[in-house]
Tab-separated table of C-alpha atoms in Angstrom:
chain	number	residue	atom	x	y	z
O	29	MET	CA	-23.361	-2.214	30.303
O	30	ALA	CA	-21.271	0.808	29.485
O	31	MET	CA	-18.939	-0.518	26.722
O	32	GLU	CA	-15.720	1.464	25.581
O	33	TRP	CA	-14.525	1.900	22.106
O	34	SER	CA	-11.195	1.536	23.159
O	35	ASP	CA	-11.341	-2.421	24.235
O	36	VAL	CA	-14.159	-3.245	21.865
O	37	ARG	CA	-11.399	-2.163	19.225
O	38	ILE	CA	-9.179	-4.779	20.279
O	39	PHE	CA	-12.751	-7.045	20.217
O	40	LEU	CA	-12.791	-6.578	16.714
O	41	ALA	CA	-9.163	-7.147	16.467
O	42	VAL	CA	-9.171	-10.390	17.781
O	43	ALA	CA	-12.464	-11.565	16.040
O	44	ARG	CA	-10.773	-10.885	12.713
O	45	ALA	CA	-7.083	-11.941	13.212
O	46	GLY	CA	-8.352	-15.092	15.015
O	47	SER	CA	-5.575	-14.738	17.539
O	48	LEU	CA	-4.124	-12.255	20.472
O	49	GLY	CA	-1.099	-12.208	19.194
O	50	GLU	CA	-1.889	-11.575	15.551
O	51	ALA	CA	-4.441	-9.143	17.106
O	52	GLY	CA	-2.077	-7.094	19.357
O	53	ARG	CA	0.317	-6.473	16.186
O	54	ARG	CA	-2.345	-5.026	14.127
O	55	LEU	CA	-2.870	-2.409	16.480
O	56	GLY	CA	0.588	-1.843	18.178
O	57	VAL	CA	-0.397	-3.009	21.099
O	58	SER	CA	1.024	-6.176	23.006
O	59	HIS	CA	-0.474	-9.907	23.248
O	60	PRO	CA	-0.591	-9.064	27.298
O	61	THR	CA	-2.222	-6.031	26.755
O	62	VAL	CA	-5.029	-7.739	24.613
O	63	GLY	CA	-5.465	-10.494	27.352
O	64	ARG	CA	-5.977	-8.516	29.556
O	65	ARG	CA	-8.702	-6.230	27.694
O	66	ILE	CA	-10.466	-9.093	26.486
O	67	LYS	CA	-11.554	-10.535	30.169
O	68	ALA	CA	-12.042	-7.358	31.111
O	69	LEU	CA	-14.618	-7.205	28.473
O	70	GLU	CA	-15.909	-10.434	28.916
O	71	ALA	CA	-15.952	-9.385	32.805
O	72	GLU	CA	-18.374	-6.633	32.490
O	73	ALA	CA	-19.924	-8.731	29.556
O	74	GLN	CA	-20.795	-11.525	32.724
O	75	GLN	CA	-20.295	-14.128	29.472
O	76	PRO	CA	-17.241	-15.372	26.851
O	77	LEU	CA	-17.437	-12.968	23.621
O	78	LEU	CA	-14.677	-15.312	22.342
O	79	ARG	CA	-13.572	-19.335	22.738
O	80	ARG	CA	-10.687	-20.840	21.642
O	81	THR	CA	-10.103	-23.569	18.839
O	82	LYS	CA	-7.203	-25.717	17.070
O	83	ASP	CA	-7.690	-23.079	14.434
O	84	GLY	CA	-7.903	-20.484	16.894
O	85	LEU	CA	-9.944	-17.255	18.939
O	86	VAL	CA	-13.711	-17.543	17.497
O	87	LEU	CA	-16.729	-15.886	18.191
O	88	THR	CA	-19.536	-17.618	21.223
O	89	ASP	CA	-22.467	-17.092	20.832
O	90	ALA	CA	-22.818	-14.146	22.681
O	91	GLY	CA	-19.837	-12.984	20.577
O	92	ASP	CA	-21.299	-13.211	17.143
O	93	ARG	CA	-24.804	-11.474	18.552
O	94	VAL	CA	-22.706	-8.196	19.471
O	95	LEU	CA	-20.619	-8.245	16.386
O	96	SER	CA	-22.471	-6.376	14.173
O	97	LEU	CA	-23.156	-3.611	16.717
O	98	ALA	CA	-19.586	-3.639	17.470
O	99	GLN	CA	-19.042	-2.895	13.692
O	100	SER	CA	-21.935	-0.387	13.886
O	101	MET	CA	-19.828	1.329	16.807
O	102	GLU	CA	-16.537	0.976	14.733
O	103	HIS	CA	-17.559	2.909	11.512
O	104	SER	CA	-19.523	5.789	13.863
O	105	ALA	CA	-15.848	6.129	16.091
O	106	LEU	CA	-14.124	5.690	12.810
O	107	SER	CA	-16.415	8.622	10.771
O	108	MET	CA	-16.021	10.856	14.120
O	109	GLU	CA	-12.005	10.628	13.514
O	110	ARG	CA	-12.091	10.861	9.859
O	111	ARG	CA	-14.182	14.210	10.590
O	112	LEU	CA	-11.780	15.847	13.167
O	113	ALA	CA	-8.826	14.918	10.602
O	114	GLY	CA	-10.212	16.077	7.788
O	115	ASN	CA	-11.435	19.544	9.772
O	116	HIS	CA	-8.038	20.275	11.348
O	117	GLU	CA	-7.160	23.979	10.706
O	118	ARG	CA	-3.679	23.917	10.999
O	119	LEU	CA	-0.472	22.711	8.673
O	120	GLU	CA	0.953	20.440	11.390
O	121	GLY	CA	0.792	16.291	12.753
O	122	LEU	CA	1.720	13.552	10.699
O	123	LEU	CA	0.291	12.007	7.345
O	124	ARG	CA	-0.051	8.520	6.431
O	125	ILE	CA	0.955	7.335	2.903
O	126	SER	CA	0.583	3.983	1.316
O	127	SER	CA	2.440	3.194	-1.605
O	128	ALA	CA	4.526	0.931	-3.159
O	129	ASP	CA	8.439	0.906	-1.814
O	130	TRP	CA	9.825	2.055	-5.370
O	131	PHE	CA	7.450	4.626	-5.841
O	132	ALA	CA	7.964	6.176	-2.570
O	133	ALA	CA	11.626	6.254	-3.191
O	134	PHE	CA	11.943	7.253	-6.842
O	135	VAL	CA	8.618	9.068	-7.506
O	136	LEU	CA	7.484	10.941	-4.315
O	137	ALA	CA	11.056	11.132	-2.816
O	138	PRO	CA	11.263	14.988	-4.050
O	139	VAL	CA	7.973	15.810	-3.427
O	140	PHE	CA	8.316	14.756	0.359
O	141	VAL	CA	11.680	17.226	0.299
O	142	GLU	CA	9.261	19.924	-1.213
O	143	MET	CA	6.996	19.492	1.829
O	144	GLY	CA	9.243	19.331	4.159
O	145	ARG	CA	10.846	23.055	2.808
O	146	LEU	CA	7.276	24.521	2.564
O	147	HIS	CA	5.606	22.627	5.838
O	148	PRO	CA	8.240	21.545	8.092
O	149	ALA	CA	5.746	21.148	10.871
O	150	VAL	CA	3.484	17.906	8.417
O	151	VAL	CA	5.340	14.545	8.826
O	152	PRO	CA	5.327	12.090	6.068
O	153	GLU	CA	4.915	8.472	7.459
O	154	VAL	CA	5.257	6.029	4.192
O	155	ILE	CA	3.939	2.991	4.979
O	156	ALA	CA	5.788	1.006	1.475
O	157	SER	CA	3.880	-2.130	0.921
O	158	TYR	CA	1.725	-3.662	-1.822
O	159	ARG	CA	-0.898	-4.501	0.225
O	160	LEU	CA	-3.786	-2.340	-0.119
O	161	LEU	CA	-4.757	-0.563	2.828
O	162	ASP	CA	-8.051	0.492	4.460
O	163	LEU	CA	-8.306	3.870	3.992
O	164	ALA	CA	-12.402	3.533	5.731
O	165	ARG	CA	-10.026	2.416	8.535
O	166	ARG	CA	-7.509	5.117	8.674
O	167	GLU	CA	-4.929	2.708	8.403
O	168	ALA	CA	-3.702	5.298	5.623
O	169	ASP	CA	-4.571	8.649	4.923
O	170	VAL	CA	-3.960	8.399	1.290
O	171	ALA	CA	-3.092	6.158	-0.890
O	172	PHE	CA	-1.100	5.666	-4.293
O	173	ARG	CA	-2.347	2.489	-6.809
O	174	LEU	CA	-1.426	1.072	-9.804
O	175	VAL	CA	-5.204	0.152	-9.715
O	176	PRO	CA	-8.323	2.491	-9.555
O	177	PHE	CA	-10.003	2.245	-5.815
O	178	SER	CA	-13.254	0.171	-5.404
O	179	GLU	CA	-14.194	1.109	-1.990
O	180	PRO	CA	-17.372	3.467	-1.102
O	181	ASP	CA	-16.593	6.661	-0.018
O	182	LEU	CA	-13.262	7.551	-1.509
O	183	VAL	CA	-12.125	10.442	-3.729
O	184	GLN	CA	-9.581	9.377	-6.547
O	185	ARG	CA	-8.043	10.443	-9.727
O	186	ARG	CA	-5.399	9.660	-11.881
O	187	LEU	CA	-2.411	11.177	-11.188
O	188	MET	CA	-0.047	10.041	-14.181
O	189	THR	CA	1.037	7.458	-16.574
O	190	MET	CA	4.132	5.324	-15.529
O	191	HIS	CA	6.527	4.363	-18.117
O	192	TYR	CA	8.416	0.899	-17.689
O	193	GLY	CA	11.141	-0.136	-19.219
O	194	LEU	CA	13.688	-3.660	-19.910
O	195	TYR	CA	16.381	-3.401	-18.190
O	196	ALA	CA	19.824	-5.423	-17.641
O	197	THR	CA	23.443	-4.983	-16.816
O	198	PRO	CA	25.630	-4.142	-19.727
O	199	ASP	CA	26.802	-8.182	-19.896
O	200	VAL	CA	23.527	-9.408	-19.673
O	201	ALA	CA	22.384	-7.030	-22.178
O	202	ALA	CA	25.249	-8.223	-24.643
O	203	ALA	CA	24.361	-12.141	-23.843
O	204	THR	CA	20.737	-11.135	-24.424
O	205	LYS	CA	21.600	-10.223	-28.060
O	206	ARG	CA	23.869	-13.041	-28.536
O	207	ASP	CA	21.587	-15.730	-26.917
O	208	PRO	CA	18.066	-14.597	-25.628
O	209	ALA	CA	17.075	-17.963	-24.164
O	210	SER	CA	20.727	-18.314	-22.272
O	211	VAL	CA	19.529	-15.149	-20.172
O	212	GLY	CA	16.113	-15.537	-17.021
O	213	LEU	CA	14.074	-13.091	-16.489
O	214	ILE	CA	12.830	-11.624	-13.312
O	215	LEU	CA	9.102	-11.318	-12.714
O	216	MET	CA	6.238	-10.560	-10.382
O	217	ASN	CA	5.547	-13.429	-7.841
O	218	THR	CA	2.680	-15.450	-9.294
O	219	ALA	CA	0.333	-13.764	-7.155
O	220	GLN	CA	0.861	-10.662	-9.541
O	221	SER	CA	1.343	-12.698	-12.429
O	222	HIS	CA	-1.383	-10.707	-13.950
O	223	PHE	CA	0.732	-7.749	-14.333
O	224	PRO	CA	0.806	-6.848	-18.285
O	225	ASP	CA	4.458	-6.553	-17.746
O	226	VAL	CA	4.842	-10.190	-16.942
O	227	ALA	CA	2.526	-11.444	-20.015
O	228	TRP	CA	5.197	-8.833	-22.083
O	229	LEU	CA	8.358	-10.090	-20.827
O	230	ILE	CA	7.558	-13.951	-21.364
O	231	GLU	CA	5.981	-13.386	-24.590
O	232	ARG	CA	9.073	-11.498	-25.686
O	233	PHE	CA	11.264	-14.155	-24.227
O	234	PRO	CA	9.144	-16.587	-24.455
O	235	GLU	CA	12.241	-19.540	-24.766
O	236	SER	CA	13.968	-17.689	-21.798
O	237	PRO	CA	13.885	-19.522	-18.023
O	238	ARG	CA	11.816	-17.469	-15.326
O	239	VAL	CA	14.844	-17.603	-12.741
O	240	PHE	CA	13.388	-14.929	-10.263
O	241	THR	CA	10.630	-13.310	-8.753
O	242	SER	CA	9.236	-11.153	-6.170
O	243	THR	CA	6.304	-8.800	-5.278
O	244	SER	CA	8.940	-5.984	-4.209
O	245	ARG	CA	9.985	-3.961	-7.933
O	246	SER	CA	13.287	-2.781	-5.220
O	247	VAL	CA	14.124	-6.244	-5.128
O	248	GLN	CA	13.551	-7.195	-8.888
O	249	ALA	CA	15.665	-3.988	-9.239
O	250	GLN	CA	18.238	-5.376	-7.006
O	251	MET	CA	18.675	-8.839	-8.564
O	252	CYS	CA	18.800	-7.681	-11.731
O	253	LEU	CA	21.663	-5.213	-10.979
O	254	ARG	CA	23.648	-8.230	-9.879
O	255	GLY	CA	23.149	-10.146	-13.151
O	256	ARG	CA	20.604	-12.371	-12.633
O	257	GLY	CA	18.883	-11.925	-15.461
O	258	LEU	CA	15.906	-9.320	-17.466
O	259	ALA	CA	13.628	-7.119	-15.778
O	260	VAL	CA	10.862	-4.839	-16.444
O	261	LEU	CA	11.013	-1.640	-14.509
O	262	PRO	CA	9.249	1.068	-14.023
O	263	ARG	CA	11.271	3.638	-15.877
O	264	PRO	CA	12.009	6.089	-12.411
O	265	LEU	CA	13.085	3.299	-10.408
O	266	GLY	CA	15.153	1.086	-13.994
O	267	ASP	CA	16.958	4.985	-14.311
O	268	GLY	CA	17.820	5.646	-11.092
O	269	THR	CA	19.485	2.311	-10.513
O	270	ALA	CA	23.099	2.884	-11.028
O	271	GLY	CA	24.477	-0.111	-13.436
O	272	LEU	CA	21.600	-1.243	-14.950
O	273	LYS	CA	20.954	-0.342	-18.738
O	274	ARG	CA	18.154	0.329	-20.186
O	275	ILE	CA	17.464	-2.109	-23.186
O	276	GLU	CA	15.916	-1.087	-26.812
O	277	THR	CA	13.306	-3.278	-28.415
O	278	ARG	CA	10.731	-4.441	-30.905
O	279	GLY	CA	8.159	-2.395	-28.717
O	280	THR	CA	7.978	-1.357	-25.450
O	281	PRO	CA	6.554	-2.822	-22.145
O	282	PRO	CA	2.664	-1.457	-21.160
O	283	THR	CA	2.248	1.675	-19.585
O	284	ARG	CA	0.361	1.876	-15.496
O	285	ASP	CA	-1.767	4.809	-14.785
O	286	ILE	CA	-1.224	5.505	-11.292
O	287	TRP	CA	-3.763	6.390	-9.229
O	288	VAL	CA	-4.132	8.690	-5.874
O	289	GLY	CA	-7.312	8.353	-3.548
O	290	TYR	CA	-8.192	9.086	0.071
O	291	HIS	CA	-11.685	9.316	2.290
O	292	GLN	CA	-13.857	12.078	1.572
O	293	ASP	CA	-14.135	12.581	4.888
O	294	LEU	CA	-10.600	14.082	4.903
O	295	ARG	CA	-11.092	16.360	1.714
O	296	HIS	CA	-10.671	19.434	4.032
O	297	MET	CA	-8.064	18.065	5.905
O	298	ASP	CA	-5.053	20.866	4.912
O	299	ARG	CA	-1.716	18.798	5.277
O	300	LEU	CA	-3.401	16.309	2.524
O	301	ARG	CA	-4.564	19.004	0.405
O	302	ALA	CA	-1.098	20.717	0.450
O	303	MET	CA	0.895	17.052	-0.036
O	304	LEU	CA	-1.515	16.755	-3.087
O	305	ASP	CA	-0.613	20.084	-4.724
O	306	VAL	CA	3.151	19.651	-3.767
O	307	THR	CA	2.877	15.915	-5.327
O	308	GLU	CA	1.328	17.957	-8.699
O	309	LYS	CA	3.834	20.380	-8.935
O	310	VAL	CA	6.751	18.637	-8.362
O	311	LEU	CA	5.398	15.925	-10.643
O	312	SER	CA	3.958	17.881	-13.625
O	313	SER	CA	7.953	19.241	-13.436
O	314	ARG	CA	9.747	16.196	-14.282
O	315	SER	CA	9.550	14.046	-17.088
O	316	THR	CA	8.651	9.879	-16.155
O	317	ALA	CA	8.155	9.343	-19.780
């Protein structure tokens, strides 16, 4: 049988997701389309590759036997895609960028404006999420993160040091001076409780209750703006949110390094290199301290 990569790609997505609907969502195709392609693949293979259980779709023995071969095909297809993208000589096309929402809005926005001025045929597509996207699978071309990259075959470097501050509305700031225990704390959620600013804020205000948590710094800023409590925010976000006041305290929240990374196969992609050059130029002219 001659297996087409497009069908193998869908097979792998279903095997990983455990459902047709979730696989379709990840691939950007409809649930019925995924179902039809899986049926066509199984018809060509003349045996079922997946079976339905109460916990979702799982591999049959036949599906399990071809899984590693399908993954090898995926690796080759993605390598070819990255190499072709990396050798693209024209400064045009889509550039997929992964970063936190606040970083895209308050740090990278001037970069995108300058890119539009210098290279109007390049279209930045920002994927604003705290989830770490897989650069090897081309979920993004380049990513900005608070943690170094651990995946193989990636090029990375420390882009900048991000400074943080303690923020509140003027009313909450005044209440903090009178009675710190009466003011609530706005924190990263429990999954991000290892963030150093969370430990700093709890240690600084041990008697203050936790009133709100979120994975989104932008949501934290909005709750802080509405008088819900104190929040430690990246200074570009906190200083850029009208109505918030940075509170001077004994000591300052810990800084964090921002890392930028991309797959080594894309190191010759002109539009990526152009954006990194513009990023360096724009950020070097701004103070984030």
